[in-house]
Short mmCIF file of C-alpha atoms in Angstrom, two decimals:
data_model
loop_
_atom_site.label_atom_id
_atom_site.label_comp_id
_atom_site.label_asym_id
_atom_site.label_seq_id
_atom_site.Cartn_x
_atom_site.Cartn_y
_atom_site.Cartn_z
CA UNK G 1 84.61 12.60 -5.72
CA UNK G 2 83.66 16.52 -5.20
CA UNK G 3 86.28 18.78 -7.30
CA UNK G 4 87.39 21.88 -5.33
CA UNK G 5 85.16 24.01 -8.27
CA UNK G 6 82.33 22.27 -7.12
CA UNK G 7 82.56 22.73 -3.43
CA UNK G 8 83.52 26.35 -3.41
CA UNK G 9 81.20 27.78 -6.34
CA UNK G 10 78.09 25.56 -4.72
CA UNK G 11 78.68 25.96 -0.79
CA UNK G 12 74.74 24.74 -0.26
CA UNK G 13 74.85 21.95 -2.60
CA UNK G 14 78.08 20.81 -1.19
CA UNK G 15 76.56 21.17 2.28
CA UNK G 16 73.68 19.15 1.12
CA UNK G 17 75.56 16.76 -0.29
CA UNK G 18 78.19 16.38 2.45
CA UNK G 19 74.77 15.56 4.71
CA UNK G 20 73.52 13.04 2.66
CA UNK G 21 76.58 11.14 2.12
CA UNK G 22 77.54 11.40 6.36
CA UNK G 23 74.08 10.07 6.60
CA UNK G 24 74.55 7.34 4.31
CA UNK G 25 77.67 6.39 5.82
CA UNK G 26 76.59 6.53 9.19
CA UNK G 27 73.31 4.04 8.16
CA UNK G 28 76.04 1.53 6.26
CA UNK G 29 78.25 2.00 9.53
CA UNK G 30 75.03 1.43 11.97
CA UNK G 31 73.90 -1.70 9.82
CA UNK G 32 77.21 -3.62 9.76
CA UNK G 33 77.90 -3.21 13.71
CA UNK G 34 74.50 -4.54 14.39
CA UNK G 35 74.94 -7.44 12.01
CA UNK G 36 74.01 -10.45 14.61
CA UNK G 37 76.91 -13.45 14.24
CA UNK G 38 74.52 -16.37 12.69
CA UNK G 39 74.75 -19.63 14.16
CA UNK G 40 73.09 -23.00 13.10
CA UNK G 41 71.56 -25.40 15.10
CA UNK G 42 71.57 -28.76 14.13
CA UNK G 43 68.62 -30.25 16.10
CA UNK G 44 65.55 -29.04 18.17
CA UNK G 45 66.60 -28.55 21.88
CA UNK G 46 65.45 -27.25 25.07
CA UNK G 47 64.98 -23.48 24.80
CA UNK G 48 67.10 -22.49 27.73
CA UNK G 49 70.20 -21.97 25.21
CA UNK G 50 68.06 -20.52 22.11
CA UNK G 51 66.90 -17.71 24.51
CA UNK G 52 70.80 -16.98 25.97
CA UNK G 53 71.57 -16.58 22.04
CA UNK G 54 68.74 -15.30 20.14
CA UNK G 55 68.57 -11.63 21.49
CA UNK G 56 72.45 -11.25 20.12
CA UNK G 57 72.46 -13.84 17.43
CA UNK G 58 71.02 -14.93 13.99
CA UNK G 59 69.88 -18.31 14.60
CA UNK G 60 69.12 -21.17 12.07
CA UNK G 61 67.83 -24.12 13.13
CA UNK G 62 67.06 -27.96 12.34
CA UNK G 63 63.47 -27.67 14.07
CA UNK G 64 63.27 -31.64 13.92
CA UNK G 65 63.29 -34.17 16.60
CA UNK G 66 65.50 -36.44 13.97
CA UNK G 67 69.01 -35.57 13.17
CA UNK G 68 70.11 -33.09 10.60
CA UNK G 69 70.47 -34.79 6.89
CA UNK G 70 74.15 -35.05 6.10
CA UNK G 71 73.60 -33.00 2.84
CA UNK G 72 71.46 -30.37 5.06
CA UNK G 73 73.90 -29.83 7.55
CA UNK G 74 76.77 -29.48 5.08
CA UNK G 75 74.60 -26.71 2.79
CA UNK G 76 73.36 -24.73 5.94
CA UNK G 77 76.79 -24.70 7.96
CA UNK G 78 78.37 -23.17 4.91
CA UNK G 79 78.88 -18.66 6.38
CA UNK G 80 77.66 -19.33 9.63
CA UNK G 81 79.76 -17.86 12.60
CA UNK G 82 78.75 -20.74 15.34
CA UNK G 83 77.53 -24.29 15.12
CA UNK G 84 75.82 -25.26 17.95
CA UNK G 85 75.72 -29.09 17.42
CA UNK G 86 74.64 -32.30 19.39
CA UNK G 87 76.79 -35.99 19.27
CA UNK G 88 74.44 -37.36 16.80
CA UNK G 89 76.19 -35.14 14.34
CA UNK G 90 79.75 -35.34 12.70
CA UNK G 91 81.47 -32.80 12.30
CA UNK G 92 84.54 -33.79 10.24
CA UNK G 93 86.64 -32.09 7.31
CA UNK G 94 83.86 -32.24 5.25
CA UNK G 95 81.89 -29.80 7.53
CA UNK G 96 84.57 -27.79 8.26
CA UNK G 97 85.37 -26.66 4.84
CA UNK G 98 81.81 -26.60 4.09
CA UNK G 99 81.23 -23.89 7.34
CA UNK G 100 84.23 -21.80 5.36
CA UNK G 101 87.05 -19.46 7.05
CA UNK G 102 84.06 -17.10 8.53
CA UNK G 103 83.05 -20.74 11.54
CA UNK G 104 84.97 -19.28 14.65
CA UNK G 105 83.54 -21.64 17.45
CA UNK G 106 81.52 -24.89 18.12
CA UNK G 107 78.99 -25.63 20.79
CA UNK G 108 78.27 -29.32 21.43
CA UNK G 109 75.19 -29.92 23.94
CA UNK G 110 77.34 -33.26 25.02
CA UNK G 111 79.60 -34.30 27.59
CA UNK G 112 81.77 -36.61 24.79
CA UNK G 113 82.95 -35.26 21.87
CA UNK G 114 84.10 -38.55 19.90
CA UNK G 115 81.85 -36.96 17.47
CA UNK G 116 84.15 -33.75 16.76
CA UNK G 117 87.58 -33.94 14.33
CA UNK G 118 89.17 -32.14 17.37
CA UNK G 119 92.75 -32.28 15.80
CA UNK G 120 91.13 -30.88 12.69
CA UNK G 121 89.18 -28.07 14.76
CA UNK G 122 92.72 -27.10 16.68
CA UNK G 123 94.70 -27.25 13.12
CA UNK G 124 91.75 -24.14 12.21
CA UNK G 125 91.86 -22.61 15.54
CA UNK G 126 87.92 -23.76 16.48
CA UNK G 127 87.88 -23.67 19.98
CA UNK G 128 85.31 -26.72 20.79
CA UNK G 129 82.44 -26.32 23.96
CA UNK G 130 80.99 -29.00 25.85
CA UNK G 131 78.60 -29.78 28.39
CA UNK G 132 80.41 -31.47 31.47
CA UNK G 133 78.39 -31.49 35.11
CA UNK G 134 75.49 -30.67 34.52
CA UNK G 135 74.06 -33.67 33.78
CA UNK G 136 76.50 -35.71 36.16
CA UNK G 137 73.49 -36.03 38.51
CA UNK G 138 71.08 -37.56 35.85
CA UNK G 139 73.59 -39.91 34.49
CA UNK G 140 74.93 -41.15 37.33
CA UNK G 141 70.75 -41.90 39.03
CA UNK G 142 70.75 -43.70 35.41
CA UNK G 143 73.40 -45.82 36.22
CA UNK G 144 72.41 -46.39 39.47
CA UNK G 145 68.83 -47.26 38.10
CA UNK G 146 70.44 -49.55 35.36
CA UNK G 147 72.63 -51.78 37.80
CA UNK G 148 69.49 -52.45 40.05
CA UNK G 149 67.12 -52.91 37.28
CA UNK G 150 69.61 -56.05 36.25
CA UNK G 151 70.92 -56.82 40.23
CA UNK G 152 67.58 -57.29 41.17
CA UNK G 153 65.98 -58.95 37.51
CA UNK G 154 63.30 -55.81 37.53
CA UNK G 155 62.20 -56.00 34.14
CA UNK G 156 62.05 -59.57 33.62
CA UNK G 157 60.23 -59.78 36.71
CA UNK G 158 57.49 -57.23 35.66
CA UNK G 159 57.29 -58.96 32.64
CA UNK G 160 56.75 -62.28 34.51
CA UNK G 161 53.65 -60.52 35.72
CA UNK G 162 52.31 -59.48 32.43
CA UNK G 163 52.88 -62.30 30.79
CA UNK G 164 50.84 -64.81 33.39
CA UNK G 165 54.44 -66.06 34.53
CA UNK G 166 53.53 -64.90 38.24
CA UNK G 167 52.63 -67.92 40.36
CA UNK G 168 52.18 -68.81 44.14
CA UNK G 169 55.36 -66.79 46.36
CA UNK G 170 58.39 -69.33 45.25
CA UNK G 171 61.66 -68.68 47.71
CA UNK G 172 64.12 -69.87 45.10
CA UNK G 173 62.18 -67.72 42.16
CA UNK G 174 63.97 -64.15 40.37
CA UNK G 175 66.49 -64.50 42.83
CA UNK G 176 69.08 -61.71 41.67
CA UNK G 177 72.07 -60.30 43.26
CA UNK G 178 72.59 -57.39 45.93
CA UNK G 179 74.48 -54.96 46.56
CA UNK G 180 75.46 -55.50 50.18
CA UNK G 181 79.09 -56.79 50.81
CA UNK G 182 79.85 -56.36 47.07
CA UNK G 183 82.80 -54.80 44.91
CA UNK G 184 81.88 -52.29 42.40
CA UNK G 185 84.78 -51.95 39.84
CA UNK G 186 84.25 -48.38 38.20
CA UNK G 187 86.31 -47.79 34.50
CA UNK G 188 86.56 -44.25 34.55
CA UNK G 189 86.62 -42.71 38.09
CA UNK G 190 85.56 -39.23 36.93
CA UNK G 191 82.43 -36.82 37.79
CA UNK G 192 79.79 -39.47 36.94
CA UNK G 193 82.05 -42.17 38.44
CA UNK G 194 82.46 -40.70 41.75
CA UNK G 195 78.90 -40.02 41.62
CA UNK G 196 77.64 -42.82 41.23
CA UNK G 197 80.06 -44.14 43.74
CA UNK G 198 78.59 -41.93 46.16
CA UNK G 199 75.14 -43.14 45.45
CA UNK G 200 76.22 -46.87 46.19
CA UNK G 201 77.82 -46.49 48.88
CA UNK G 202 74.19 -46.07 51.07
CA UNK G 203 73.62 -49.65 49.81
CA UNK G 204 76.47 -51.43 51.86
CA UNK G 205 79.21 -51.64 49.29
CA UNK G 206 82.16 -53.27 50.66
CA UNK G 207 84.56 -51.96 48.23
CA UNK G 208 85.14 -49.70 45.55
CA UNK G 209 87.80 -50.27 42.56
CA UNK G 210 89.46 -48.19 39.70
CA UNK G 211 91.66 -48.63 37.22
CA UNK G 212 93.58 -45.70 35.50
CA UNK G 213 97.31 -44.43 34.68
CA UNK G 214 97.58 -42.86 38.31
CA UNK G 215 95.73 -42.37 41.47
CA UNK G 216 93.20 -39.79 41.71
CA UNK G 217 92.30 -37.23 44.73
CA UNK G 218 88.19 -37.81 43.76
CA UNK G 219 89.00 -41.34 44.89
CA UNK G 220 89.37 -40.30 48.66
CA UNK G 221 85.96 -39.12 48.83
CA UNK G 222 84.11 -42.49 48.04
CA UNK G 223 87.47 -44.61 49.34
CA UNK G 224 88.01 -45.95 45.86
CA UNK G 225 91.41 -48.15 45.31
CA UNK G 226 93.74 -48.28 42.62
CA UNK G 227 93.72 -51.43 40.86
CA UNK G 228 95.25 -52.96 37.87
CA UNK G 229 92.72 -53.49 35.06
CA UNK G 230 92.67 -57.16 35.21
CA UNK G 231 92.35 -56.98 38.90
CA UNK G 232 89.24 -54.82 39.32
CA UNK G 233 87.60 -57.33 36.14
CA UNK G 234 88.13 -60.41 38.54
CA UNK G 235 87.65 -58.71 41.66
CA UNK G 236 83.93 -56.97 41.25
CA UNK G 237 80.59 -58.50 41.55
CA UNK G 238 79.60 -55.07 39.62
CA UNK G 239 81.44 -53.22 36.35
CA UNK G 240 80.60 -50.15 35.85
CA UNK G 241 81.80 -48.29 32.39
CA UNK G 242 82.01 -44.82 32.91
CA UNK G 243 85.24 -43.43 30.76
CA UNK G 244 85.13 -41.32 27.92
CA UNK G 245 85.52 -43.21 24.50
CA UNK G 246 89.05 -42.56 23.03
CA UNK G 247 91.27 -44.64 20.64
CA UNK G 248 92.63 -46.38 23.12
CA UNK G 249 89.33 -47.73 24.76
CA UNK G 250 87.06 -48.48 21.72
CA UNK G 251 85.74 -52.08 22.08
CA UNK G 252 87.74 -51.68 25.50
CA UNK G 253 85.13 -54.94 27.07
CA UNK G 254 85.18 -57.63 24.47
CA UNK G 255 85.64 -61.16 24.69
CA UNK G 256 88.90 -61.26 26.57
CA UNK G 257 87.78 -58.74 28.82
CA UNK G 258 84.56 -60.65 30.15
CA UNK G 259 86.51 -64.04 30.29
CA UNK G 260 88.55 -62.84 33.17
CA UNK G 261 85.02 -61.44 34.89
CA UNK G 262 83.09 -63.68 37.85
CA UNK G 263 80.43 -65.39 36.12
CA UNK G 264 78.57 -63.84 38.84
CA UNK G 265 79.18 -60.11 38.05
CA UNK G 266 77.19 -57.58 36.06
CA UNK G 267 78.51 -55.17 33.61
CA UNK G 268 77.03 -51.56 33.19
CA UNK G 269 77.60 -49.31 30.81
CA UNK G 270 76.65 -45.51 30.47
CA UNK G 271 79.48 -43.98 28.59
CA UNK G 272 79.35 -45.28 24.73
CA UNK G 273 78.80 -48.15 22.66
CA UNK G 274 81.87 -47.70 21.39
CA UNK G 275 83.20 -48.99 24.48
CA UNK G 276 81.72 -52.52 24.01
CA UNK G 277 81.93 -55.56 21.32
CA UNK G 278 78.57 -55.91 21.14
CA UNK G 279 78.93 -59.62 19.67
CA UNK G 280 81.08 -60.64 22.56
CA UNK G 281 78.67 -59.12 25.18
CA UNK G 282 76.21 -61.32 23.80
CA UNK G 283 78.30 -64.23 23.56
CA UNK G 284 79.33 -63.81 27.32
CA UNK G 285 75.94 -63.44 28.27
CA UNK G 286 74.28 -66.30 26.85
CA UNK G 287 77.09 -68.38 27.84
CA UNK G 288 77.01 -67.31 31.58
CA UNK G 289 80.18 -65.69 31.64
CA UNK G 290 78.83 -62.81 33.00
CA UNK G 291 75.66 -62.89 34.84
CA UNK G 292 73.49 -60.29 33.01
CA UNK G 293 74.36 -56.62 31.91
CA UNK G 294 72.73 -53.39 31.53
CA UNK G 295 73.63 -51.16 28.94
CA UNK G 296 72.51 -47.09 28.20
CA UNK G 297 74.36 -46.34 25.10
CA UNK G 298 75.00 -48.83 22.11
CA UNK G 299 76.82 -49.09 18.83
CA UNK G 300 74.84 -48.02 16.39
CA UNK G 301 71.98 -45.73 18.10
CA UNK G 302 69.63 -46.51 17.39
CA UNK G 303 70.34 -50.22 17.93
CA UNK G 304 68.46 -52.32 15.46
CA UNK G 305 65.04 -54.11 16.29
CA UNK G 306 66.94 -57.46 15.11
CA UNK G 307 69.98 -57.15 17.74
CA UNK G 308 70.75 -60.32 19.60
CA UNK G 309 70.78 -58.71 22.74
CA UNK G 310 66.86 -57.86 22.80
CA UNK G 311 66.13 -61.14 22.66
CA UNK G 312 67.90 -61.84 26.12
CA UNK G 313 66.23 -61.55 29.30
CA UNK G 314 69.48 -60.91 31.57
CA UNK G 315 70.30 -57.67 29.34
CA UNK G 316 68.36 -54.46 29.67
CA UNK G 317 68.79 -51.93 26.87
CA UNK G 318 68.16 -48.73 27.47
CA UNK G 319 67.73 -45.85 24.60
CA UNK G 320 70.59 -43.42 25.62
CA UNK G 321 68.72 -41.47 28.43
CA UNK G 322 71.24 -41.44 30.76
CA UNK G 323 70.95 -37.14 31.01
CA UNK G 324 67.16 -37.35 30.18
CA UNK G 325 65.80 -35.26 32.82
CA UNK G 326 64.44 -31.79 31.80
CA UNK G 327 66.88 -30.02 34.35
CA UNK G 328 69.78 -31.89 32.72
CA UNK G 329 68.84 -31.29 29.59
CA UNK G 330 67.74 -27.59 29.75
CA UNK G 331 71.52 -26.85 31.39
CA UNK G 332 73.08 -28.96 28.89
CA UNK G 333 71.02 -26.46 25.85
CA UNK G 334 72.01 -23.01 28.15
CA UNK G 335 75.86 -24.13 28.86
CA UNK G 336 76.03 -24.82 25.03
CA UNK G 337 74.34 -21.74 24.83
CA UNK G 338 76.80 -19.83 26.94
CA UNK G 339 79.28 -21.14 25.74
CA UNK G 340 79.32 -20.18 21.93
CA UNK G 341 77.92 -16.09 23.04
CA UNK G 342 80.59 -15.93 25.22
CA UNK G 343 82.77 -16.76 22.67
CA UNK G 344 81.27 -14.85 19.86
CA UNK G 345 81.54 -11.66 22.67
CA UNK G 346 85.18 -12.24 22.83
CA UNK G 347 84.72 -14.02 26.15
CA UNK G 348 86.41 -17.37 27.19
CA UNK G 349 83.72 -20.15 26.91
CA UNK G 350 82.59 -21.64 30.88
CA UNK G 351 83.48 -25.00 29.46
CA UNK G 352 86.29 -25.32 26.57
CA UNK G 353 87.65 -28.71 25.43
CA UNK G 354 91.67 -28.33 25.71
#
């Protein structure tokens, strides 16, 4: 500090002085306003959210088409203001603690956030961001795709042809199952549900069936009933999963489950693996309880070279592409995107998990 001597015996040294240290002040001021928030990214993803955050954020990023390393995420989470993360990637207590008091919001570029300690994120006050609609579309053509790629036999029919198995026009050859007249029980009447509803119905569905605590208004729209579970199982020619994975649902189709199917119906799934016992799926199928199945997600993903179920040809397995459309994907990367600036800017996020 400047002593009262000083200032009045030196009035152009103290002037000086007094310049300098404003000047100093104001460059320390200038340089901590403008400090960008950082924010880690855990995988490479479409640009469309990179270029909402970089011009107002410090971005580090996982520039790898593979998952973050557990031990990578943990060291580079640790200080960073944002995590803008994908479901591939748990984010528990571990990461939490590791990210440190200064982690005020997460970004996940996912519809389901199974993935996410959300009772852990709430206890911190992490608000949590996901990616819901925009890739409703996508997942719901997927589904769509899935069900007549295993109606109609498609892949083990193009295979026939590869494999010499083609002979002379046979009337009572691949003969699969249509859509016309049938039932399609949907588990999960949501956005993708009615979507996909809404995509059948063109094909001559008779009937549409849900199950769920209480009626929903979405249900009008595609003129979906309310059904017990164990009704819509032995009801529909077609079962479509399409709930979110919670607690209460894991390994929700198992053994018991397909036992009270027709051994005529197909089961689709395009939520999570979770959702399924794999083992009894397999049993059911080679058994003929079920007629064949088409699945989009599995438990683990990657499902192993050496699973059962890719040696059967009523099952088509499908690598978890259900949203794999550059549209969907590029609005999944800018609503994740949004999501964590507007945040960041003191904003409420588009799309916050409650």
């Amino acid at each position: 500090m400047f002593t009262t001597s000083v200032i009045r015996g030196s009035p152009k040294l103290t002037r000086d002085l007094y310049v300098l240290i404003s000047r100093s002040l104001f460059q320390k001021s200038s340089s901590m306003s403008s400090q960008k928030p950082k924010v880690y990214v855990t995988r490479r993803v479409p640009q469309d959210g990179l270029e909402i955050l970089r011009p107002h954020c410090e971005i580090t990023q996982w520039d790898s088409e593979k998952p973050v390393p557990r031990d990578e995420l943990i060291r580079q989470v640790a200080g960073k203001d944002a995590l803008f993360c994908l479901l591939t990637d748990k984010i528990d207590v571990d990461v939490l603690n590791a990210a440190g008091s200064q982690l005020k919001c997460i970004g996940t570029m996912s519809v389901g956030y199974d993935h996410i300690d959300m009772a852990e994120c709430r206890a911190r006050n992490i608000p949590v961001g996901f990616t819901p609609d925009v890739l409703t579309n996508a997942t719901a053509e997927l589904t769509v795709g899935l069900l007549l790629a295993t109606s109609r036999r498609l892949m083990e029919a193009s295979q026939s042809v590869r494999d010499g198995g083609w002979g002379t026009w046979d009337p009572c050859w691949m003969l699969g199952h249509g859509l016309d007249g049938s039932t399609v029980g949907i588990v999960g009447l949501g956005r993708i549900g009615v979507a996909v509803a809404r995509r059948l119905a063109p094909f001559g569905v008779s009937r549409f069936l849900y199950s769920g605590h209480s009626p929903k208004d979405e249900a009008k729209e595609v003129g979906a009933e309310l059904v017990d579970f164990d009704t819509l199982l032995g009801s529909s020619d077609f079962v479509l999963g399409c709930c979110a994975l919670t607690k209460e649902n894991q390994g929700l189709f198992n053994k018991e489950t397909f036992s009270k199917m027709k051994s005529s119906a197909i089961f689709v799934n395009t939520s999570r693996g979770g959702l399924v016992n794999q083992q009894d799926l397999y049993d059911a199928l080679v058994s003929n309880q079920i007629a064949a199945a088409g699945v989009d997600v599995t438990s683990p993903e990657p499902l192993p070279t050496d699973s059962p179920l890719l040696t059967l040809t009523n099952c088509v397995v499908l690598p978890h592409i259900g949203s794999a459309t550059e549209k969907a994907r590029g609005a999944m990367s800018a609503l994740t995107g949004k999501n964590i600036l507007s945040f960041l800017q003191g904003d409420k996020m588009p799309c916050q998990i409650k």
